[in-house]
Short mmCIF file of C-alpha atoms in Angstrom, two decimals:
data_model
loop_
_atom_site.label_atom_id
_atom_site.label_comp_id
_atom_site.label_asym_id
_atom_site.label_seq_id
_atom_site.Cartn_x
_atom_site.Cartn_y
_atom_site.Cartn_z
CA MET A 3 154.53 141.65 60.53
CA ARG A 4 153.47 142.92 63.96
CA VAL A 5 149.75 143.01 64.67
CA PHE A 6 147.67 144.29 67.61
CA LEU A 7 144.29 142.52 67.98
CA ILE A 8 142.21 144.66 70.31
CA TYR A 9 138.92 144.52 72.19
CA PRO A 10 138.33 148.05 73.54
CA LYS A 11 136.74 149.12 76.82
CA ARG A 12 133.19 150.51 76.76
CA ASP A 13 134.19 153.93 78.14
CA PRO A 14 137.42 154.42 80.10
CA GLU A 15 136.08 157.58 81.74
CA SER A 16 132.81 156.04 83.00
CA LEU A 17 132.24 154.99 86.58
CA VAL A 18 129.59 152.54 85.39
CA ARG A 19 130.55 148.91 84.72
CA THR A 20 128.74 146.07 83.04
CA GLN A 21 126.81 143.60 85.24
CA PHE A 22 129.07 140.60 84.73
CA SER A 23 132.43 142.26 84.15
CA MET A 24 133.06 141.10 87.76
CA GLU A 25 136.00 143.42 88.56
CA ARG A 26 135.26 143.14 92.25
CA VAL A 27 135.75 139.35 92.28
CA HIS A 28 139.45 139.48 91.60
CA GLU A 29 139.94 142.73 93.48
CA LEU A 30 138.79 140.98 96.68
CA ALA A 31 139.99 137.44 96.06
CA PHE A 32 143.57 138.44 95.22
CA TRP A 33 143.96 141.47 97.54
CA PRO A 34 146.55 142.85 98.41
CA LEU A 35 147.89 141.90 94.96
CA ARG A 36 146.77 144.38 92.26
CA GLY A 37 145.94 143.84 88.64
CA LYS A 38 143.14 144.14 86.15
CA SER A 39 140.55 141.41 85.81
CA TYR A 40 137.40 140.79 83.83
CA GLY A 41 134.43 138.41 83.97
CA LEU A 42 134.12 136.72 80.59
CA GLN A 43 137.07 136.06 78.37
CA PHE A 44 136.21 137.73 74.99
CA ASN A 45 135.84 134.81 72.62
CA GLY A 46 136.15 136.81 69.43
CA LEU A 47 139.74 137.66 70.24
CA GLU A 48 140.54 134.08 71.06
CA SER A 49 138.94 132.76 67.84
CA LEU A 50 140.94 135.12 65.59
CA SER A 51 144.08 134.44 67.58
CA ALA A 52 143.66 130.71 66.93
CA LEU A 53 143.35 131.41 63.17
CA THR A 54 146.43 133.67 62.93
CA PRO A 55 149.36 132.21 60.94
CA LYS A 56 152.72 131.81 62.68
CA TRP A 57 154.50 134.42 60.47
CA VAL A 58 152.43 137.12 62.26
CA ASP A 59 153.76 138.60 65.50
CA LEU A 60 150.40 138.87 67.20
CA THR A 61 149.57 140.69 70.47
CA VAL A 62 146.09 140.17 71.81
CA ILE A 63 144.80 143.00 74.00
CA ASN A 64 141.50 143.04 75.93
CA GLU A 65 141.67 146.64 77.13
CA ASN A 66 139.69 145.64 80.23
CA LEU A 67 142.73 143.52 81.25
CA ARG A 68 145.72 145.44 79.90
CA ASP A 69 146.54 148.88 78.60
CA ILE A 70 147.25 149.54 74.92
CA ASP A 71 150.70 150.86 74.02
CA MET A 72 149.44 153.59 71.77
CA ASP A 73 153.03 154.36 70.57
CA ALA A 74 153.92 150.79 69.73
CA ASN A 75 155.63 149.96 66.41
CA VAL A 76 152.99 147.89 64.72
CA ASP A 77 151.97 147.24 61.10
CA LEU A 78 148.28 146.54 61.64
CA VAL A 79 145.73 147.21 64.35
CA ALA A 80 142.62 144.94 64.20
CA ILE A 81 139.78 146.02 66.43
CA THR A 82 136.68 144.00 67.37
CA VAL A 83 133.85 146.50 67.67
CA MET A 84 130.54 146.15 69.44
CA VAL A 85 128.04 148.99 69.63
CA THR A 86 128.84 149.69 73.26
CA ASN A 87 132.58 150.09 72.68
CA ALA A 88 132.43 151.77 69.25
CA THR A 89 133.23 155.26 70.59
CA ARG A 90 136.39 154.00 72.27
CA ALA A 91 137.22 151.85 69.18
CA TYR A 92 137.04 155.01 67.01
CA GLN A 93 139.40 156.80 69.44
CA ILE A 94 141.95 154.00 69.21
CA ALA A 95 141.64 153.72 65.43
CA ASP A 96 141.99 157.46 64.80
CA HIS A 97 145.16 157.61 66.96
CA PHE A 98 146.92 154.78 65.11
CA ARG A 99 145.84 156.02 61.67
CA LYS A 100 147.33 159.43 62.48
CA ARG A 101 150.57 157.60 63.03
CA GLY A 102 150.27 155.92 59.63
CA VAL A 103 149.29 152.49 61.03
CA LYS A 104 146.69 150.51 59.07
CA VAL A 105 143.45 149.75 60.96
CA VAL A 106 140.84 147.08 60.29
CA MET A 107 137.59 146.72 62.16
CA GLY A 108 135.28 143.73 62.49
CA GLY A 109 132.34 142.66 64.64
CA TYR A 110 128.68 143.55 64.92
CA HIS A 111 129.12 147.34 64.75
CA PRO A 112 130.85 147.33 61.29
CA PHE A 113 128.27 144.82 60.16
CA MET A 114 125.38 147.00 61.28
CA ILE A 115 126.79 150.42 60.31
CA PRO A 116 129.60 149.76 57.73
CA HIS A 117 130.02 153.24 56.29
CA ASN A 118 130.27 154.88 59.69
CA SER A 119 132.96 152.37 60.64
CA LEU A 120 134.87 153.05 57.41
CA ALA A 121 135.26 156.67 58.36
CA HIS A 122 137.63 155.46 61.13
CA ALA A 123 139.29 152.42 59.53
CA ASP A 124 141.28 151.51 56.43
CA ALA A 125 139.25 148.27 56.10
CA ILE A 126 136.34 146.54 57.69
CA CYS A 127 135.01 142.93 57.79
CA THR A 128 131.23 142.78 57.63
CA THR A 129 130.77 139.07 58.11
CA GLU A 130 132.22 136.16 60.09
CA ALA A 131 136.01 136.19 59.64
CA GLU A 132 137.23 132.52 59.37
CA TYR A 133 137.56 132.65 55.57
CA VAL A 134 138.94 136.19 55.24
CA TRP A 135 141.17 136.79 58.27
CA GLY A 136 144.20 135.21 56.63
CA GLN A 137 143.56 137.27 53.44
CA ILE A 138 143.37 140.51 55.50
CA LEU A 139 146.75 139.77 57.06
CA THR A 140 148.36 138.84 53.75
CA ASP A 141 146.91 141.87 51.96
CA CYS A 142 148.19 144.17 54.68
CA ARG A 143 151.69 142.63 54.51
CA ASP A 144 151.68 143.08 50.71
CA GLY A 145 150.32 146.64 50.79
CA LYS A 146 147.04 145.59 49.06
CA LEU A 147 144.52 146.10 51.88
CA GLN A 148 140.91 146.29 50.56
CA GLN A 149 138.23 148.49 52.01
CA ILE A 150 135.62 145.79 52.65
CA TYR A 151 136.04 142.07 53.37
CA ARG A 152 133.11 139.75 53.49
CA GLN A 153 132.66 136.03 53.34
CA THR A 154 130.45 134.88 50.49
CA GLU A 155 129.16 132.01 52.63
CA LYS A 156 128.59 131.28 56.28
CA THR A 157 131.43 129.52 58.17
CA ASP A 158 131.08 125.76 58.06
CA MET A 159 131.19 125.04 61.78
CA ILE A 160 131.57 121.33 61.16
CA LYS A 161 135.03 122.07 59.77
CA ALA A 162 135.80 124.99 62.14
CA GLN A 163 138.19 124.69 65.00
CA HIS A 164 139.66 127.38 67.26
CA ILE A 165 142.42 125.80 69.40
CA PRO A 166 143.08 128.34 72.28
CA ARG A 167 146.56 129.70 72.72
CA VAL A 168 147.87 128.85 76.17
CA LYS A 169 147.87 131.89 78.45
CA ARG A 170 148.03 130.57 82.00
CA TRP A 171 148.67 133.86 83.70
CA GLU A 172 146.08 135.84 81.74
CA TRP A 173 143.47 133.13 82.37
CA LEU A 174 143.88 133.70 86.10
CA HIS A 175 142.59 137.28 85.55
CA GLN A 176 139.38 136.08 84.00
CA VAL A 177 136.47 134.66 85.97
CA SER A 178 135.18 132.59 83.06
CA LEU A 179 137.02 131.19 80.05
CA THR A 180 134.95 130.83 76.89
CA LEU A 181 134.34 128.55 73.95
CA GLN A 182 131.83 128.56 71.11
CA SER A 183 130.17 125.39 69.91
CA SER A 184 127.60 126.78 67.52
CA ARG A 185 126.32 129.86 65.64
CA GLY A 186 122.85 130.84 64.60
CA CYS A 187 119.42 130.86 66.24
CA PRO A 188 116.10 129.52 64.93
CA PHE A 189 114.11 132.37 66.42
CA SER A 190 113.50 135.99 65.32
CA CYS A 191 113.12 138.12 68.48
CA GLU A 192 112.54 141.76 67.44
CA PHE A 193 115.19 143.23 69.78
CA CYS A 194 117.95 140.86 68.71
CA SER A 195 120.40 141.46 65.84
CA ILE A 196 122.16 138.11 66.04
CA VAL A 197 120.31 136.32 63.21
CA GLN A 198 120.96 139.16 60.77
CA MET A 199 124.68 138.36 60.84
CA LEU A 200 124.70 134.70 61.76
CA GLY A 201 121.43 133.43 60.33
CA HIS A 202 118.66 131.12 61.55
CA ASP A 203 120.28 127.82 60.69
CA MET A 204 122.03 126.22 63.64
CA ARG A 205 125.66 125.40 62.75
CA TYR A 206 127.61 123.25 65.26
CA LYS A 207 131.18 122.21 65.62
CA THR A 208 131.74 118.45 65.84
CA PRO A 209 132.01 117.06 69.36
CA ALA A 210 135.58 115.92 68.58
CA HIS A 211 136.70 119.41 67.53
CA LEU A 212 134.96 121.03 70.48
CA THR A 213 136.53 118.73 73.07
CA GLU A 214 139.96 119.25 71.48
CA GLU A 215 139.57 122.94 72.22
CA LEU A 216 138.26 122.26 75.66
CA GLU A 217 141.10 119.90 76.42
CA VAL A 218 143.63 122.78 76.11
CA TYR A 219 142.00 124.33 79.16
CA PHE A 220 141.86 121.03 81.00
CA LYS A 221 145.61 120.49 80.39
CA HIS A 222 146.98 124.03 81.02
CA ASP A 223 144.61 126.02 83.19
CA ILE A 224 145.72 126.46 86.84
CA LEU A 225 142.45 127.64 88.41
CA GLY A 226 140.53 124.47 87.60
CA ARG A 227 143.14 122.42 89.44
CA VAL A 228 143.16 124.39 92.70
CA PHE A 229 139.50 125.54 92.78
CA TYR A 230 136.86 125.47 90.01
CA ARG A 231 137.11 126.86 86.49
CA PRO A 232 133.94 128.38 85.04
CA ILE A 233 133.78 127.97 81.26
CA PHE A 234 131.01 129.71 79.37
CA PHE A 235 129.80 128.70 75.91
CA VAL A 236 129.09 132.01 74.17
CA ASP A 237 126.61 130.40 71.72
CA ASP A 238 123.60 132.61 71.28
CA ASN A 239 121.28 129.64 71.69
CA ILE A 240 123.21 126.40 72.29
CA PHE A 241 119.95 124.51 72.60
CA GLY A 242 118.79 125.39 69.11
CA HIS A 243 119.14 121.75 68.01
CA PRO A 244 118.63 119.56 71.05
CA ARG A 245 119.87 116.25 69.58
CA THR A 246 123.21 117.80 68.55
CA VAL A 247 123.63 119.49 71.97
CA LYS A 248 123.16 116.10 73.71
CA GLU A 249 125.92 114.56 71.56
CA MET A 250 128.20 117.45 72.59
CA LEU A 251 127.34 116.96 76.26
CA ARG A 252 128.17 113.28 76.14
CA ALA A 253 131.58 114.18 74.65
CA ILE A 254 132.23 116.65 77.44
CA ILE A 255 131.30 114.10 80.09
CA LYS A 256 133.71 111.66 78.51
CA LEU A 257 136.48 114.29 78.53
CA LYS A 258 135.90 115.17 82.16
CA LYS A 259 136.38 111.52 83.18
CA LYS A 260 139.79 111.68 81.49
CA TYR A 261 140.76 114.66 83.73
CA PRO A 262 139.23 113.83 87.10
CA HIS A 263 141.36 116.41 88.96
CA TYR A 264 140.27 119.35 86.78
CA ARG A 265 137.07 120.90 88.12
CA ALA A 266 135.28 122.60 85.21
CA VAL A 267 131.81 124.04 85.57
CA PHE A 268 129.91 125.34 82.55
CA GLY A 269 127.38 127.93 81.57
CA SER A 270 125.65 128.99 78.39
CA GLN A 271 122.62 130.73 76.90
CA MET A 272 119.60 128.58 76.28
CA THR A 273 115.94 129.04 75.49
CA ILE A 274 113.35 128.22 78.15
CA ASN A 275 112.21 124.96 76.52
CA VAL A 276 115.28 123.17 77.80
CA TYR A 277 113.63 122.80 81.23
CA LYS A 278 111.07 120.41 79.68
CA ASP A 279 113.70 118.02 78.27
CA LYS A 280 114.54 115.52 80.99
CA GLU A 281 117.32 113.87 79.05
CA ALA A 282 119.02 117.23 78.34
CA LEU A 283 118.74 118.26 82.01
CA ALA A 284 120.37 115.02 83.16
CA LEU A 285 123.23 115.47 80.71
CA LEU A 286 123.72 119.11 81.61
CA GLU A 287 123.90 118.16 85.25
CA GLU A 288 126.35 115.33 84.69
CA ALA A 289 128.54 117.54 82.48
CA GLY A 290 128.79 120.12 85.25
CA PHE A 291 126.61 123.04 84.07
CA TYR A 292 125.96 125.41 86.95
CA ASN A 293 124.23 128.38 85.34
CA ILE A 294 122.03 128.94 82.35
CA PHE A 295 121.44 132.40 80.83
CA MET A 296 117.74 132.46 80.03
CA GLY A 297 116.04 135.37 78.25
CA PHE A 298 112.68 135.66 80.02
CA GLU A 299 112.45 139.29 78.88
CA SER A 300 108.91 139.96 80.21
CA GLN A 301 106.08 138.36 82.10
CA ASP A 302 103.52 140.07 79.90
CA ARG A 303 102.11 137.94 77.09
CA GLU A 304 101.41 140.93 74.80
CA THR A 305 104.96 142.15 75.21
CA LEU A 306 106.34 138.72 74.35
CA LYS A 307 104.13 138.67 71.25
CA ALA A 308 105.42 142.12 70.27
CA PHE A 309 108.95 140.85 70.70
CA ASN A 310 108.07 137.79 68.54
CA LYS A 311 109.28 135.68 71.48
CA LEU A 312 106.39 133.35 71.14
CA HIS A 313 108.38 130.34 72.44
CA ASN A 314 108.33 131.85 75.96
CA ILE A 315 104.56 132.17 76.15
CA ALA A 316 103.79 128.49 76.55
CA HIS A 317 106.15 128.00 79.55
CA ASN A 318 106.04 128.70 83.24
CA TYR A 319 108.92 130.85 84.40
CA ASP A 320 108.70 129.85 88.04
CA GLU A 321 108.65 126.17 87.08
CA ALA A 322 111.68 126.66 84.81
CA VAL A 323 113.81 128.25 87.60
CA ALA A 324 112.83 125.50 90.02
CA THR A 325 113.51 122.68 87.55
CA LEU A 326 116.94 123.96 86.69
CA ARG A 327 117.77 124.41 90.37
CA ALA A 328 116.74 120.83 91.11
CA HIS A 329 119.41 119.80 88.62
CA GLY A 330 122.12 121.93 90.19
CA MET A 331 121.79 124.91 87.82
CA GLU A 332 120.77 128.52 88.50
CA ALA A 333 118.94 130.55 85.88
CA ILE A 334 120.54 133.85 85.03
CA SER A 335 117.12 135.39 84.57
CA SER A 336 117.20 138.20 82.00
CA PHE A 337 114.45 140.84 81.70
CA ILE A 338 114.04 143.85 79.43
CA PHE A 339 112.43 147.08 80.65
CA GLY A 340 110.95 149.92 78.55
CA THR A 341 108.92 148.01 76.02
CA ASP A 342 105.86 149.66 74.52
CA GLY A 343 103.61 147.72 76.92
CA ASP A 344 105.59 148.53 80.05
CA THR A 345 104.44 150.95 82.71
CA GLU A 346 106.19 151.72 85.99
CA ALA A 347 104.47 148.56 87.41
CA CYS A 348 106.90 146.43 85.40
CA PHE A 349 109.65 147.02 87.96
CA ASP A 350 107.58 145.75 90.91
CA ALA A 351 106.48 142.77 88.83
CA ALA A 352 110.11 141.85 88.04
CA TYR A 353 111.18 142.26 91.68
CA ASP A 354 108.34 140.01 92.79
CA PHE A 355 109.54 137.34 90.39
CA PHE A 356 113.14 137.53 91.68
CA ASP A 357 111.97 137.47 95.27
CA ARG A 358 109.47 134.64 95.14
CA ASN A 359 111.89 132.41 93.14
CA ASN A 360 114.95 133.41 95.06
CA VAL A 361 116.76 134.15 91.84
CA LEU A 362 120.47 134.43 92.59
CA TYR A 363 121.45 135.97 89.31
CA PRO A 364 118.84 138.45 88.00
CA TYR A 365 119.96 140.15 84.80
CA PHE A 366 118.72 143.60 83.94
CA ASN A 367 118.38 145.40 80.61
CA ILE A 368 116.87 148.64 79.50
CA LEU A 369 115.49 148.14 75.99
CA THR A 370 118.19 149.06 73.47
CA PRO A 371 116.63 149.41 70.05
CA THR A 372 118.65 147.95 67.18
CA SER A 373 118.20 147.43 63.48
CA ASP A 374 114.57 147.67 62.24
CA GLN A 375 113.31 148.59 65.70
CA TRP A 376 115.80 151.44 65.89
CA LYS A 377 114.77 152.62 62.40
CA ARG A 378 111.12 152.59 63.49
CA PHE A 379 111.85 154.58 66.63
CA LEU A 380 113.87 157.08 64.63
CA ALA A 381 111.12 157.54 62.05
CA GLU A 382 108.69 158.12 64.92
CA GLY A 383 111.03 160.69 66.47
CA ARG A 384 111.65 158.66 69.63
CA ILE A 385 115.47 158.36 69.54
CA LEU A 386 117.15 160.64 72.10
CA THR A 387 120.83 160.03 71.25
CA VAL A 388 123.04 158.26 68.74
CA LYS A 389 126.01 158.07 71.12
CA ALA A 390 127.02 154.41 70.71
CA LYS A 391 128.58 154.04 74.21
CA LEU A 392 125.13 154.70 75.77
CA TYR A 393 123.58 151.74 73.86
CA ASP A 394 124.61 149.32 76.61
CA ALA A 395 121.21 148.32 78.05
CA HIS A 396 121.93 150.47 81.12
CA HIS A 397 120.95 153.87 79.67
CA THR A 398 117.63 155.20 78.29
CA VAL A 399 118.27 156.19 74.63
CA PHE A 400 114.65 156.54 73.46
CA VAL A 401 111.28 157.82 74.58
CA PRO A 402 109.21 154.92 76.02
CA MET A 403 105.55 154.57 75.12
CA LYS A 404 104.01 154.55 78.65
CA MET A 405 106.71 156.10 80.77
CA THR A 406 108.90 159.22 80.53
CA PRO A 407 112.60 158.52 79.92
CA ARG A 408 113.34 159.65 83.51
CA GLN A 409 110.72 157.22 84.95
CA LEU A 410 112.31 154.38 83.00
CA GLN A 411 115.85 155.23 84.07
CA GLU A 412 115.00 155.93 87.71
CA GLY A 413 112.76 152.83 87.92
CA PHE A 414 115.57 150.71 86.51
CA ILE A 415 118.10 152.12 89.01
CA LYS A 416 115.72 151.63 91.97
CA LEU A 417 114.92 148.05 90.94
CA VAL A 418 118.61 147.12 90.56
CA SER A 419 119.45 148.78 93.91
CA LYS A 420 116.59 147.05 95.74
CA THR A 421 117.34 143.64 94.21
CA PHE A 422 121.00 143.78 95.18
CA ASP A 423 120.51 145.35 98.58
CA TYR A 424 122.45 143.05 100.95
CA LYS A 425 119.38 142.17 103.02
CA ASN A 426 117.51 141.00 99.95
CA ILE A 427 120.48 139.12 98.59
CA ALA A 428 120.84 137.29 101.92
CA LYS A 429 117.14 136.38 101.87
CA ARG A 430 117.41 134.87 98.36
CA MET A 431 120.63 133.01 99.21
CA ARG A 432 118.98 131.42 102.30
CA GLY A 433 116.00 130.44 100.08
CA VAL A 434 118.27 128.69 97.56
CA TYR A 435 120.81 127.01 99.83
CA LEU A 436 118.76 126.32 102.99
CA ASP A 437 115.09 126.10 102.08
CA SER A 438 114.93 124.69 98.56
CA GLY A 439 116.33 121.23 99.18
CA ARG A 440 118.95 121.95 96.52
CA ARG A 441 121.83 119.54 96.22
CA GLN A 442 125.38 120.53 97.19
CA ALA A 443 126.49 123.75 95.47
CA ARG A 444 128.74 123.35 92.47
CA LEU A 445 131.40 125.74 93.69
CA SER A 446 131.81 124.55 97.25
CA LEU A 447 135.23 123.63 98.66
CA PRO A 448 136.17 121.48 101.66
CA LEU A 449 134.81 123.19 104.80
CA PRO A 450 138.24 124.21 106.21
CA LEU A 451 139.04 126.02 102.98
CA GLU A 452 135.54 127.63 102.91
CA LYS A 453 136.21 128.96 106.45
CA ALA A 454 139.65 130.22 105.55
CA PHE A 455 138.30 132.06 102.56
CA TYR A 456 135.57 133.60 104.73
CA HIS A 457 138.23 135.03 107.08
CA LYS A 458 140.32 136.28 104.21
CA LEU A 459 137.39 138.01 102.43
CA HIS A 460 136.04 139.48 105.69
CA PHE A 461 139.45 140.91 106.52
CA THR A 462 139.86 142.32 103.00
CA LEU A 463 136.53 144.10 103.23
CA GLY A 464 137.59 145.52 106.60
CA MET A 465 140.83 146.86 105.12
CA GLN A 466 138.77 148.58 102.41
CA ASN A 467 136.40 150.03 105.02
CA ASP A 468 133.43 148.13 103.55
CA ARG A 469 131.47 147.60 106.74
CA GLU A 470 128.29 146.94 104.83
CA GLY A 471 129.89 144.02 103.05
CA GLN A 472 131.25 142.69 106.32
CA SER A 473 127.79 142.78 107.92
CA PHE A 474 126.39 140.83 104.92
CA MET A 475 129.05 138.17 105.45
CA GLU A 476 128.40 137.99 109.18
CA GLU A 477 124.67 137.38 108.53
CA LEU A 478 125.58 134.39 106.42
CA LYS A 479 128.42 133.16 108.55
CA PRO A 480 126.46 130.36 110.37
CA HIS A 481 125.42 128.93 106.99
CA VAL A 482 128.93 129.12 105.63
CA TRP A 483 130.23 127.40 108.77
CA SER A 484 127.67 124.64 108.34
CA GLY A 485 128.74 124.06 104.73
CA MET A 486 125.43 125.10 103.28
CA VAL A 487 126.38 128.41 101.61
CA PRO A 488 129.48 128.38 99.40
CA MET A 489 131.90 131.31 99.70
CA ALA A 490 132.14 131.54 95.93
CA SER A 491 128.50 132.48 95.80
CA VAL A 492 128.98 135.03 98.61
CA LEU A 493 131.79 136.68 96.63
CA LEU A 494 129.77 136.79 93.43
CA GLN A 495 126.90 138.47 95.24
CA ILE A 496 129.24 141.09 96.75
CA ASP A 497 130.38 141.77 93.19
CA GLN A 498 126.74 142.16 92.00
CA HIS A 499 126.07 144.56 94.85
CA ASP A 500 129.07 146.60 93.63
CA TRP A 501 127.54 146.69 90.15
CA ALA A 502 124.25 147.92 91.54
CA VAL A 503 125.95 150.77 93.41
CA ARG A 504 127.89 151.87 90.34
CA ASN A 505 124.82 151.55 88.16
CA ARG A 506 123.46 154.67 89.95
CA PHE A 507 126.00 156.77 88.04
CA THR A 508 124.11 156.08 84.80
CA MET A 509 121.72 158.94 85.50
CA ALA A 510 124.48 161.58 85.35
CA GLU A 511 125.76 160.16 82.01
CA HIS A 512 122.61 161.14 80.17
CA ARG A 513 123.59 164.53 78.68
CA TYR A 514 120.18 165.05 77.21
CA ASN A 515 116.72 165.82 78.60
CA LEU A 516 114.96 162.86 80.17
CA ASP A 517 111.95 164.95 81.30
CA VAL A 518 109.97 164.65 78.13
CA PRO A 519 106.43 163.13 78.03
CA ALA A 520 105.81 159.46 77.43
CA TRP A 521 105.19 158.83 73.80
CA LYS A 522 101.54 158.10 74.25
CA ASP A 523 101.11 161.48 75.96
CA ARG A 524 102.68 163.50 73.04
CA PRO A 525 100.34 165.72 71.00
CA HIS A 526 99.81 164.27 67.54
CA GLU A 527 101.51 167.20 65.82
CA GLU A 528 104.79 166.59 67.80
CA THR A 529 105.25 163.10 66.36
CA ALA A 530 107.11 164.34 63.33
CA ILE A 531 109.40 162.02 61.44
CA ALA A 532 113.09 162.68 62.08
CA GLY A 533 114.87 163.10 58.80
CA GLU A 534 117.86 165.33 59.25
CA GLY A 535 121.22 165.24 60.86
CA LEU A 536 123.52 162.49 62.16
CA ALA A 537 120.70 160.18 63.22
CA SER A 538 119.22 160.05 59.75
CA ASP A 539 122.66 159.54 58.21
CA ILE A 540 123.23 156.55 60.44
CA ALA A 541 119.77 155.23 59.76
CA ALA A 542 120.53 155.16 56.04
CA GLN A 543 123.43 152.79 56.82
CA VAL A 544 121.85 150.50 59.40
CA ARG A 545 121.03 147.02 58.12
#
C-alpha cells in the first residue's frame, strides 16, 4: 500500500513567512545551488514515519521542502494539520478525494474542530497517534476505514520510541533536526491549547530510548561532522519535571563523549524557573544547549495574571536572560501583543527589553485566541475572521480591548521592523559578543573558516544586490576577524531581517476592516453576541 504523509505549507500564495522558517539561511549558505529549505524539521512527520510498518510504501512530504505530486498513484494521504495550515490542508485533501484517494487528518486542528475537518477527510485522528496509526493503515488496506480514531489513553512515553529514518540529504535542507523527549505541561496558560490534548501530567521517554534516537543523528548526519548540527527538542515544556530532565541531560553528555567528532548543539522550550536551578544550568551547558525558547509573554503583572501565567511573576526577566547567557545560552524571548491590558505602549516596552538586554532572538506574536478564549471573544462579538491561515500569530483576527485592530497590526509591524533593523541588530550583537564577557560562542569555527565564510556570504549578498546586508556585514567585519562574532550568528540575523521585511506584507492580507474602534470604546448596544453564520458553527465544534 502506497501512502503519502504530508505536512502542508501555511499558504503557498503568501509572501509572508514564519519567523523561524529560516529560508534565507540555506538560500545564502548554499548559493549558487538552489533548493528548498526549512528551519525546524517537523517532528510529527518523523514520529509517524518511525511507527509505520515495513509493508507500507511511505513517502514523507514536508511541503515547505518538496512539492506534492498531486497526480500520484497512492492509496492513502495522511495530513498533519495545524490551525495555520488548515486551509492548505483542505485544498490538498479535497483534490485527492476527488480522485478517489482516501484521506485521513490528524493533529491539533482535527482535535480542536473535528467536524469541520471531517468535511474534508474520510477519517480523522483526534488524539495522539501511537496506538492507532497502525490500525488506520490496516483499516485502509482492508477497506474498513473508520471516521474517527482516538486513543482511549495517553501514550506511555516510558515505552515510546521513535527511531528516525536516515535521510542524510534531506537533513541538509533543515537548519535544525528535532526530537521529542516528553509530552504534557503542568501549567494552564489561557492562550495555550497544548494541555487540552496532551494533559498536565509530564510524560518522559527513558534516557536510554531518547539517546538511541539521538544516536541515529550522531551516526548518520553530515552537517554535525563538518560544522555544527542544531537539534531542537520540541517538548512544550521540557523542564516540567526537573529531576527527570537532569537524568536525560546526563545521558546526552555521556553520548556526546562517545562521538567526540560530532558537534551537536541543542535547544528547547523551558519555563523561566530553569534559570534559578544551578545544577540544571551546568548540565545544560555541558550537554551543549545554545538556545532556550522562553515564553515571557508580557512584562505586565496583571496581564500575566489574566493569562494564568503566574509562574512568570516571581522572576526577573533581565536576570534570566543574563544567567542563561553566562552559561552559553541565548533566550529566544517570546512576547504576545494584543492582550486586554495592552495599549500601544506595549511595543515600546518590548523594544526597551530587547535593547537593554541585547536579546539576539526576540520572538513576536500577535495574540491568537484559541479554545475557550476564542469562544469568549466570539460571544462578545470580537472575532474578525475565521480564516484559519490568518491564525498564525502574525495577523490581527480580533478586536483588541484598548487598541484598534489597525493600531495592533501596525504597531506589531513597526516593532518587528525596528528590532530587526540592521543597525539595531549590530548593536545587540556587539553587546552580546563584545561587552557581556560571554564565553566563546557555540557556533564558532576556526578563524580561517570564519573568514572564508564571511567572504562567501558577502559575495553572495552582492550577487543578489543586497547592499544593505553587505553594509551590515562590513560593520561587524572587525569583530568577525578578531574571532569574537561567529558568522553563523551573522547569517541567522540576516535571516531574521528578511523575516521582518516580509512581515510587512501581513497588512495587505487582512481582507476585512481593521479601522473599527477598540473594544472598550464600543457603545454598549454594539456588543451583541455573535450567534449566526460560519463562526457560530465552528464555535459549536471547538473544544
